[in-house]
CSV table of C-alpha atoms and ligand atoms in Angstrom, one decimal:
chain,number,residue,atom,x,y,z
G,1,MET,CA,25.7,-43.9,4.5
G,2,LYS,CA,27.5,-45.8,1.8
G,3,VAL,CA,30.0,-48.7,2.1
G,4,ASP,CA,31.6,-49.6,-1.2
G,5,GLY,CA,28.8,-47.7,-2.9
G,6,GLN,CA,26.0,-49.6,-1.2
G,7,HIS,CA,23.7,-47.8,1.3
G,8,TYR,CA,23.8,-49.3,4.8
G,9,ARG,CA,22.3,-48.4,8.2
G,10,THR,CA,24.0,-49.8,11.3
G,11,ILE,CA,21.1,-51.9,12.4
G,12,TRP,CA,18.0,-53.4,10.7
G,13,ILE,CA,15.6,-56.3,10.8
G,14,ASP,CA,16.6,-59.1,8.4
G,15,PRO,CA,14.2,-58.9,5.5
G,16,GLU,CA,14.5,-62.7,5.0
G,17,ASP,CA,14.0,-63.6,8.6
G,18,PRO,CA,12.1,-61.0,10.6
G,19,GLN,CA,13.0,-62.7,13.9
G,20,THR,CA,16.6,-61.7,13.3
G,21,VAL,CA,18.3,-58.3,13.8
G,22,CYS,CA,21.3,-57.5,11.6
G,23,LEU,CA,24.1,-55.2,12.7
G,24,ILE,CA,27.5,-54.1,11.5
G,25,ASP,CA,30.0,-55.7,13.8
G,26,GLN,CA,32.2,-52.7,14.7
G,27,ARG,CA,34.9,-54.8,16.4
G,28,GLN,CA,36.0,-55.9,12.9
G,29,LEU,CA,36.4,-52.4,11.4
G,30,PRO,CA,38.4,-51.1,9.6
G,31,PHE,CA,39.9,-54.5,8.7
G,32,HIS,CA,36.7,-56.4,7.8
G,33,PHE,CA,33.2,-55.3,7.1
G,34,SER,CA,31.0,-57.9,8.6
G,35,ILE,CA,27.4,-58.2,9.5
G,36,GLU,CA,26.3,-60.0,12.7
G,37,LYS,CA,22.9,-61.7,13.1
G,38,VAL,CA,21.3,-61.3,16.5
G,39,HIS,CA,18.4,-63.6,17.6
G,40,SER,CA,18.0,-63.1,21.3
G,41,VAL,CA,18.1,-60.6,24.2
G,42,PRO,CA,21.3,-62.2,25.7
G,43,GLN,CA,23.0,-61.9,22.3
G,44,MET,CA,21.9,-58.3,22.0
G,45,ALA,CA,23.1,-57.5,25.5
G,46,THR,CA,26.5,-59.0,24.7
G,47,ALA,CA,26.7,-57.0,21.4
G,48,ILE,CA,26.1,-53.8,23.4
G,49,ARG,CA,28.3,-54.6,26.4
G,50,ASP,CA,31.2,-55.8,24.3
G,51,MET,CA,30.8,-53.0,21.8
G,52,HIS,CA,30.0,-54.9,18.6
G,53,VAL,CA,27.6,-51.9,18.4
G,54,ARG,CA,28.4,-48.7,20.3
G,55,GLY,CA,27.7,-45.0,20.2
G,56,ALA,CA,24.8,-43.3,22.0
G,57,GLY,CA,22.2,-43.4,19.2
G,58,LEU,CA,23.0,-46.9,18.1
G,59,ILE,CA,22.9,-48.5,21.5
G,60,GLY,CA,19.5,-46.9,22.0
G,61,ALA,CA,18.3,-48.4,18.7
G,62,ALA,CA,19.9,-51.8,19.5
G,63,ALA,CA,18.1,-51.8,22.9
G,64,GLY,CA,14.9,-51.0,21.1
G,65,TYR,CA,15.4,-54.0,18.8
G,66,GLY,CA,16.4,-56.1,21.9
G,67,ILE,CA,13.0,-55.5,23.4
G,68,TYR,CA,11.4,-56.6,20.0
G,69,LEU,CA,13.5,-59.8,20.2
G,70,ALA,CA,12.2,-60.4,23.7
G,71,ALA,CA,8.6,-60.1,22.4
G,72,VAL,CA,9.4,-62.5,19.6
G,73,SER,CA,10.7,-65.2,22.0
G,74,GLY,CA,7.8,-64.6,24.4
G,75,SER,CA,10.2,-63.5,27.2
G,76,ASP,CA,9.3,-61.2,30.0
G,77,LEU,CA,9.8,-57.6,28.7
G,78,ASN,CA,10.6,-56.1,32.1
G,79,GLN,CA,13.3,-58.6,32.7
G,80,ALA,CA,14.7,-58.0,29.2
G,81,ALA,CA,14.6,-54.3,29.8
G,82,HIS,CA,16.7,-54.7,33.0
G,83,VAL,CA,19.3,-56.9,31.2
G,84,LEU,CA,19.6,-54.4,28.4
G,85,ILE,CA,19.8,-51.3,30.6
G,86,GLU,CA,22.6,-52.9,32.7
G,87,THR,CA,24.9,-53.3,29.7
G,88,ARG,CA,26.3,-49.7,29.6
G,89,PRO,CA,25.6,-47.0,32.1
G,90,THR,CA,26.6,-43.6,30.6
G,91,ALA,CA,24.7,-43.2,27.3
G,92,VAL,CA,21.2,-42.2,28.3
G,93,ASN,CA,19.8,-43.3,24.9
G,94,LEU,CA,19.8,-46.9,26.2
G,95,SER,CA,17.4,-46.4,29.0
G,96,TRP,CA,15.4,-43.8,27.0
G,97,ALA,CA,14.8,-46.4,24.2
G,98,VAL,CA,13.9,-49.2,26.6
G,99,GLY,CA,11.5,-46.8,28.4
G,100,ARG,CA,9.9,-45.9,25.2
G,101,GLN,CA,9.3,-49.5,24.3
G,102,LEU,CA,7.7,-50.3,27.7
G,103,ASP,CA,5.5,-47.2,27.5
G,104,ALA,CA,4.4,-48.2,24.0
G,105,VAL,CA,3.4,-51.6,25.2
G,106,LYS,CA,1.5,-50.1,28.2
G,107,LEU,CA,-0.4,-47.7,26.0
G,108,ARG,CA,-1.6,-50.3,23.6
G,109,GLU,CA,-2.2,-53.2,26.0
G,110,SER,CA,-4.6,-55.0,23.8
G,111,ALA,CA,-2.5,-55.0,20.6
G,112,ASP,CA,-0.1,-57.6,19.4
G,113,LEU,CA,3.2,-57.4,21.5
G,114,ILE,CA,5.4,-58.4,18.6
G,115,GLN,CA,3.8,-55.9,16.3
G,116,ILE,CA,4.0,-53.0,18.8
G,117,THR,CA,7.6,-53.6,19.8
G,118,ARG,CA,8.7,-54.0,16.1
G,119,GLU,CA,6.9,-50.8,15.2
G,120,THR,CA,8.4,-48.9,18.1
G,121,ALA,CA,11.9,-50.2,17.5
G,122,ASP,CA,11.6,-49.1,13.8
G,123,ILE,CA,10.3,-45.7,14.9
G,124,ILE,CA,13.3,-45.3,17.3
G,125,ALA,CA,15.7,-46.2,14.6
G,126,ASN,CA,14.0,-44.0,11.9
G,127,GLU,CA,13.8,-41.1,14.2
G,128,ASP,CA,17.5,-41.4,15.1
G,129,ALA,CA,18.4,-41.3,11.4
G,130,ALA,CA,16.0,-38.4,10.7
G,131,HIS,CA,17.3,-36.4,13.7
G,132,CYS,CA,20.9,-36.8,12.7
G,133,CYS,CA,20.1,-35.7,9.2
G,134,GLN,CA,18.5,-32.5,10.7
G,135,ILE,CA,21.6,-32.0,12.8
G,136,GLY,CA,23.5,-32.0,9.6
G,137,LYS,CA,21.2,-29.4,8.0
G,138,HIS,CA,21.6,-27.0,11.0
G,139,GLY,CA,25.3,-27.6,11.7
G,140,VAL,CA,26.4,-27.0,8.1
G,141,ALA,CA,25.7,-23.3,8.6
G,142,LEU,CA,28.6,-23.1,11.0
G,143,ILE,CA,31.0,-24.7,8.5
G,144,LYS,CA,29.7,-22.5,5.7
G,145,ALA,CA,30.2,-19.4,7.8
G,146,LEU,CA,33.9,-20.3,8.5
G,147,ALA,CA,34.5,-21.2,4.9
G,148,GLN,CA,33.4,-17.7,3.8
G,149,VAL,CA,36.0,-16.0,5.9
G,150,LYS,CA,39.0,-18.2,5.3
G,151,LYS,CA,41.2,-19.3,2.5
G,152,GLY,CA,41.6,-23.0,2.2
G,153,PRO,CA,39.7,-25.8,3.8
G,154,VAL,CA,37.9,-25.4,7.1
G,155,ASN,CA,39.8,-27.6,9.7
G,156,ILE,CA,37.5,-29.4,12.1
G,157,LEU,CA,38.7,-31.6,15.0
G,158,THR,CA,36.6,-34.4,16.3
G,159,HIS,CA,37.0,-36.9,19.1
G,160,CYS,CA,36.0,-40.6,19.2
G,161,ASN,CA,33.3,-41.7,16.8
G,162,ALA,CA,30.1,-39.7,16.7
G,163,GLY,CA,29.7,-40.7,13.1
G,164,TRP,CA,27.1,-42.8,11.4
G,165,LEU,CA,28.5,-45.9,13.0
G,166,ALA,CA,27.5,-44.4,16.4
G,167,PHE,CA,23.9,-43.9,15.3
G,168,VAL,CA,21.6,-45.5,12.8
G,169,ASP,CA,22.8,-43.2,10.0
G,170,TYR,CA,24.6,-39.8,9.3
G,171,GLY,CA,26.0,-39.5,12.8
G,172,SER,CA,25.8,-36.5,15.1
G,173,ALA,CA,29.2,-34.7,15.0
G,174,THR,CA,29.8,-36.0,11.4
G,175,ALA,CA,26.4,-35.0,10.0
G,176,PRO,CA,27.4,-31.3,9.5
G,177,ILE,CA,30.7,-32.5,8.1
G,178,TYR,CA,29.1,-34.8,5.5
G,179,ALA,CA,26.5,-32.1,4.6
G,180,ALA,CA,29.2,-29.5,4.1
G,181,HIS,CA,31.4,-31.9,2.1
G,182,ASP,CA,28.4,-32.9,-0.1
G,183,LEU,CA,27.8,-29.2,-0.8
G,184,GLY,CA,31.4,-28.9,-2.0
G,185,ILE,CA,32.6,-26.7,0.9
G,186,PRO,CA,36.3,-27.4,1.3
G,187,LEU,CA,37.1,-29.0,4.6
G,188,HIS,CA,39.5,-31.3,6.4
G,189,VAL,CA,39.0,-33.3,9.6
G,190,TRP,CA,41.5,-33.9,12.4
G,191,VAL,CA,40.6,-37.3,13.8
G,192,ASP,CA,41.7,-38.0,17.4
G,193,GLU,CA,42.6,-41.7,17.6
G,194,THR,CA,40.8,-42.0,21.0
G,195,ARG,CA,42.5,-44.4,23.2
G,196,PRO,CA,41.9,-46.9,24.6
G,197,ARG,CA,39.4,-48.3,22.1
G,198,ASN,CA,40.6,-46.2,19.2
G,199,GLN,CA,37.1,-45.4,17.8
G,200,GLY,CA,38.7,-42.4,16.0
G,201,ALA,CA,41.4,-44.5,14.3
G,202,TYR,CA,39.3,-47.6,13.6
G,203,LEU,CA,35.9,-46.0,12.9
G,204,THR,CA,35.8,-42.3,12.2
G,205,ALA,CA,38.8,-42.4,9.8
G,206,TRP,CA,37.2,-45.4,8.0
G,207,GLU,CA,33.8,-43.6,7.7
G,208,LEU,CA,35.4,-40.4,6.4
G,209,ARG,CA,37.5,-42.2,3.9
G,210,GLU,CA,34.5,-44.2,2.6
G,211,HIS,CA,32.7,-40.9,2.0
G,212,GLY,CA,35.8,-39.2,0.5
G,213,VAL,CA,36.2,-36.6,3.2
G,214,PRO,CA,39.8,-35.4,3.6
G,215,HIS,CA,41.0,-36.2,7.0
G,216,THR,CA,44.2,-36.8,9.1
G,217,LEU,CA,44.5,-39.2,12.0
G,218,ILE,CA,46.3,-37.8,15.1
G,219,CYS,CA,47.3,-39.0,18.5
G,220,ASP,CA,45.1,-37.9,21.3
G,221,ASN,CA,47.5,-35.5,22.6
G,222,THR,CA,48.0,-33.5,19.4
G,223,GLY,CA,44.9,-31.3,19.4
G,224,GLY,CA,46.2,-28.7,21.8
G,225,HIS,CA,49.3,-28.1,19.7
G,226,LEU,CA,47.2,-27.8,16.5
G,227,MET,CA,44.9,-25.2,18.2
G,228,GLN,CA,47.9,-23.2,19.4
G,229,HIS,CA,49.1,-22.9,15.8
G,230,GLY,CA,45.7,-21.9,14.3
G,231,MET,CA,45.3,-25.3,12.6
G,232,VAL,CA,41.8,-26.0,14.0
G,233,ASP,CA,38.8,-23.7,13.1
G,234,LEU,CA,36.1,-25.7,14.8
G,235,VAL,CA,35.7,-28.6,17.2
G,236,ILE,CA,32.6,-30.8,16.9
G,237,THR,CA,32.1,-33.8,19.2
G,238,GLY,CA,29.2,-36.0,20.1
G,239,THR,CA,27.8,-36.8,23.5
G,240,ASP,CA,26.5,-39.8,25.4
G,241,ARG,CA,24.5,-37.8,27.9
G,242,THR,CA,23.9,-34.1,28.2
G,243,SER,CA,22.2,-32.6,31.3
G,244,ARG,CA,19.4,-30.1,31.0
G,245,SER,CA,21.9,-27.3,31.9
G,246,GLY,CA,24.2,-28.3,29.0
G,247,ASP,CA,27.0,-30.3,30.8
G,248,VAL,CA,28.2,-32.9,28.3
G,249,ALA,CA,29.4,-36.5,29.0
G,250,ASN,CA,31.5,-37.8,26.1
G,251,LYS,CA,34.4,-40.1,25.4
G,252,ILE,CA,37.3,-39.7,27.8
G,253,GLY,CA,39.6,-36.9,26.7
G,254,THR,CA,36.8,-34.6,25.4
G,255,TYR,CA,37.2,-32.3,28.5
G,256,LEU,CA,40.9,-31.7,27.7
G,257,LYS,CA,40.0,-30.8,24.1
G,258,ALA,CA,37.4,-28.3,25.4
G,259,LEU,CA,39.9,-26.7,27.7
G,260,ALA,CA,42.4,-26.3,24.9
G,261,ALA,CA,39.7,-24.9,22.6
G,262,LYS,CA,38.7,-22.3,25.2
G,263,ASP,CA,42.3,-21.3,25.7
G,264,ASN,CA,42.8,-20.8,22.0
G,265,ASN,CA,39.4,-19.3,21.1
G,266,VAL,CA,38.4,-22.2,19.0
G,267,PRO,CA,34.6,-22.7,18.9
G,268,PHE,CA,33.7,-26.0,20.6
G,269,TYR,CA,30.3,-27.5,19.5
G,270,VAL,CA,28.6,-30.6,20.6
G,271,ALA,CA,26.1,-32.3,18.3
G,272,LEU,CA,23.2,-34.4,19.7
G,273,PRO,CA,19.7,-35.7,19.0
G,274,SER,CA,17.2,-35.0,21.8
G,275,SER,CA,17.4,-38.7,22.8
G,276,SER,CA,20.9,-37.8,24.4
G,277,PHE,CA,19.5,-35.2,26.7
G,278,ASP,CA,18.9,-36.4,30.3
G,279,TRP,CA,16.1,-34.0,31.3
G,280,ASN,CA,16.2,-35.3,34.9
G,281,ILE,CA,19.6,-34.1,35.8
G,282,ARG,CA,21.2,-30.6,36.0
G,283,ASN,CA,24.7,-31.2,37.3
G,284,GLY,CA,26.5,-33.4,34.8
G,285,LEU,CA,29.7,-33.7,36.8
G,286,LYS,CA,27.9,-35.0,39.9
G,287,GLU,CA,25.0,-36.9,38.3
G,288,ILE,CA,26.2,-38.6,35.1
G,289,PRO,CA,27.5,-42.2,35.8
G,290,ILE,CA,30.9,-42.7,34.3
G,291,GLU,CA,31.4,-46.2,32.9
G,292,MET,CA,34.5,-48.0,34.1
G,293,ARG,CA,35.7,-50.6,31.6
G,294,ASN,CA,38.1,-53.5,31.8
G,295,GLU,CA,41.7,-52.6,32.3
G,296,ARG,CA,42.6,-55.0,29.5
G,297,GLU,CA,41.4,-52.3,27.0
G,298,VAL,CA,44.2,-50.1,28.2
G,299,LYS,CA,47.0,-52.7,28.4
G,300,TYR,CA,46.3,-54.4,25.1
G,301,ILE,CA,45.9,-53.0,21.6
G,302,ARG,CA,44.0,-54.5,18.6
G,303,GLY,CA,45.6,-54.5,15.2
G,304,PHE,CA,45.9,-56.3,11.9
G,305,SER,CA,48.8,-58.6,11.2
G,306,ASP,CA,49.4,-61.6,8.9
G,307,GLY,CA,45.8,-61.3,7.6
G,308,GLU,CA,44.3,-61.5,11.1
G,309,ILE,CA,43.0,-59.2,13.8
G,310,LYS,CA,45.2,-59.7,16.8
G,311,GLU,CA,45.6,-58.1,20.3
G,312,VAL,CA,49.0,-57.4,21.7
G,313,LEU,CA,50.2,-56.4,25.2
G,314,ILE,CA,51.6,-52.8,25.1
G,315,ALA,CA,52.5,-52.4,28.8
G,316,ASP,CA,54.0,-54.4,31.6
G,317,GLY,CA,51.2,-56.9,32.2
G,318,ARG,CA,51.9,-56.7,35.9
G,319,SER,CA,50.9,-53.0,36.2
G,320,SER,CA,47.4,-52.2,37.0
G,321,ALA,CA,45.4,-49.8,34.7
G,322,ALA,CA,42.3,-47.7,35.1
G,323,ASN,CA,39.8,-47.4,32.3
G,324,TYR,CA,37.4,-44.4,32.7
G,325,ALA,CA,35.4,-44.5,29.5
G,326,PHE,CA,33.9,-41.0,29.6
G,327,ASP,CA,34.4,-37.5,31.1
G,328,VAL,CA,32.2,-34.5,31.6
G,329,THR,CA,32.8,-31.2,29.9
G,330,PRO,CA,31.1,-28.4,31.8
G,331,ALA,CA,28.6,-26.2,29.9
G,332,ARG,CA,30.8,-23.1,30.3
G,333,LEU,CA,33.4,-24.6,27.9
G,334,ILE,CA,30.9,-25.3,25.2
G,335,THR,CA,30.1,-22.7,22.5
G,336,GLY,CA,26.9,-24.4,21.4
G,337,LEU,CA,24.8,-27.5,21.0
G,338,ILE,CA,23.7,-28.6,17.5
G,339,THR,CA,20.4,-30.5,17.8
G,340,GLU,CA,17.7,-31.7,15.4
G,341,ARG,CA,15.7,-28.5,16.2
G,342,GLY,CA,18.5,-26.0,15.7
G,343,ILE,CA,21.6,-24.7,17.4
G,344,CYS,CA,21.4,-23.4,21.0
G,345,GLN,CA,23.7,-22.3,23.8
G,346,ALA,CA,24.8,-24.8,26.4
G,347,ASN,CA,22.5,-23.5,29.2
G,348,GLU,CA,19.2,-24.5,30.5
G,349,GLU,CA,17.2,-21.5,29.2
G,350,SER,CA,18.5,-21.7,25.7
G,351,ILE,CA,18.0,-25.5,25.6
G,352,LEU,CA,14.5,-25.2,26.8
G,353,GLN,CA,13.7,-22.6,24.1
G,354,LEU,CA,14.2,-25.4,21.6
G,355,TYR,CA,12.5,-28.0,23.8
G,356,PRO,CA,9.7,-26.1,25.6
G,357,GLU,CA,7.8,-29.3,26.4
G,358,GLN,CA,10.6,-30.1,28.9
G,359,ARG,CA,9.8,-27.0,31.0
G,360,GLN,CA,7.1,-28.9,32.8
G,361,ASN,CA,9.7,-31.2,34.2
G,362,LYS,CA,10.9,-29.0,37.0
G,363,LEU,CA,13.2,-31.5,38.7
H,1,MRU,O1,32.2,-46.1,24.2
H,1,MRU,P1,31.5,-45.7,23.0
H,1,MRU,O2,32.2,-45.9,21.7
H,1,MRU,O3,30.1,-46.2,22.9
H,1,MRU,O4,31.3,-44.1,23.2
H,1,MRU,C1,30.5,-43.4,22.5
H,1,MRU,C2,31.3,-42.5,21.6
H,1,MRU,O5,31.7,-42.9,20.6
H,1,MRU,C3,31.5,-41.1,21.9
H,1,MRU,O6,31.5,-40.8,23.3
H,1,MRU,C4,30.7,-40.2,21.0
H,1,MRU,O7,31.4,-39.1,20.9
H,1,MRU,C5,29.4,-40.0,21.5
H,1,MRU,S1,28.2,-41.2,21.0
H,1,MRU,C6,27.6,-40.4,19.7
C-alpha cells in the first residue's frame, strides 16, 4: 500500500545489503514513519516480541526472514526456529512459517542454505500479499451487495489492526474495504481503538487515512450502541488463529463485538489467509493458547507530546492489571470466513470444501 504516495510493503530484504531485513517499525506510528534494519535472529525475535512488527501474517513473514538471517550468520536453524516460535504464542502463522522454512531446507538438503531460506522467506511474503489481495477480491462482493440495498455509505466496523500493517500488504479485514473504496463504492469504517495497545487508533486509522478511506475512531465500548441504532451494516475482523471448525482467536474484545452483532442481526465476517488456519485443532476455546502480556501495557498509555512519543501512567501504579491479548469467538457467532479461495461458513464442512487437501488430516 502507499505511504505519502510511495508503495511500501511491511517487510523486505534491503536491496543495498542483502544480509539486512528492513521493516516498518510500528511502535512509532502514527507519529513517525520509520524503517528498522534487522541483522540477526535475536534482533528479529525482539522485533516480534516487542511488537515492532505485529499482526498474524507479518509475524509469519518476519519469522521466515528470521530463519534466513540465521542461515546468513551460519547459526543453527533449529535453535533459531525455537527462539522465534517462543516470541508470541497465539498467531499460528509464526510456527507455520518457521515450519515451512525447516521443511524447505530438509527437502533440498544439497542446495545452498542461504539461497533456500531467502527464496522461501520471499515466497512466504509474496504469498501472504497475494492471498490478502484475493481476500479483497472475494470480500468486496459483500460490501457491493450491501451498497445496492442501502442509501448512503456502507458502515463497516473493524477491531484492532488486520490491515496491511498486520500482513505484508493489503491486510485481511481491510482488503475488501480497500477494494470497495477503489471501486468507488461509498463506505465508512468504524475503527475500534483496541486497548491496551491501541492498534485501531494508532495503525488502522492511520492506514485508512493514508488511503483516503472515510473512517471514525471509536472507544472499544461503542460498537454495541452503534449496532443497536442501525449504524453498522457489517463487521469484518481478522484472526490470529482459526480452528478447523471455525472458532476464531482474535484481539481481545472481538468476542464481545460478535455477541453484539448476533443480538442485532449484523453480519459478522472474519477475513483470513489459509496460513491463519490451525488444521490441528478443532475446539478453539480449549486449544488456542492465549498470550498474556505485560501489565504495563494496561497501566501506561503511549502518546505524542512536545514532539516526542511518551508513555504516561493512567492508573494507580500500585494496582495490579491483567493483560489477556486475545479471545476466542465461537464459530456459531460468525456469519462467514473470507479466505483467499472464497467465502465459506464457519464450520468444518464448509471450510474443508474450500481446502479439500486438509480432509486427510483427520486429527
Ligand atoms: O497483538 P497483535 O497486534 O499482533 O494482534 C494481531 C491483531 O492485530 C489482531 O488480532 C488482528 O485482528 C488479527 S492479525 C491479522
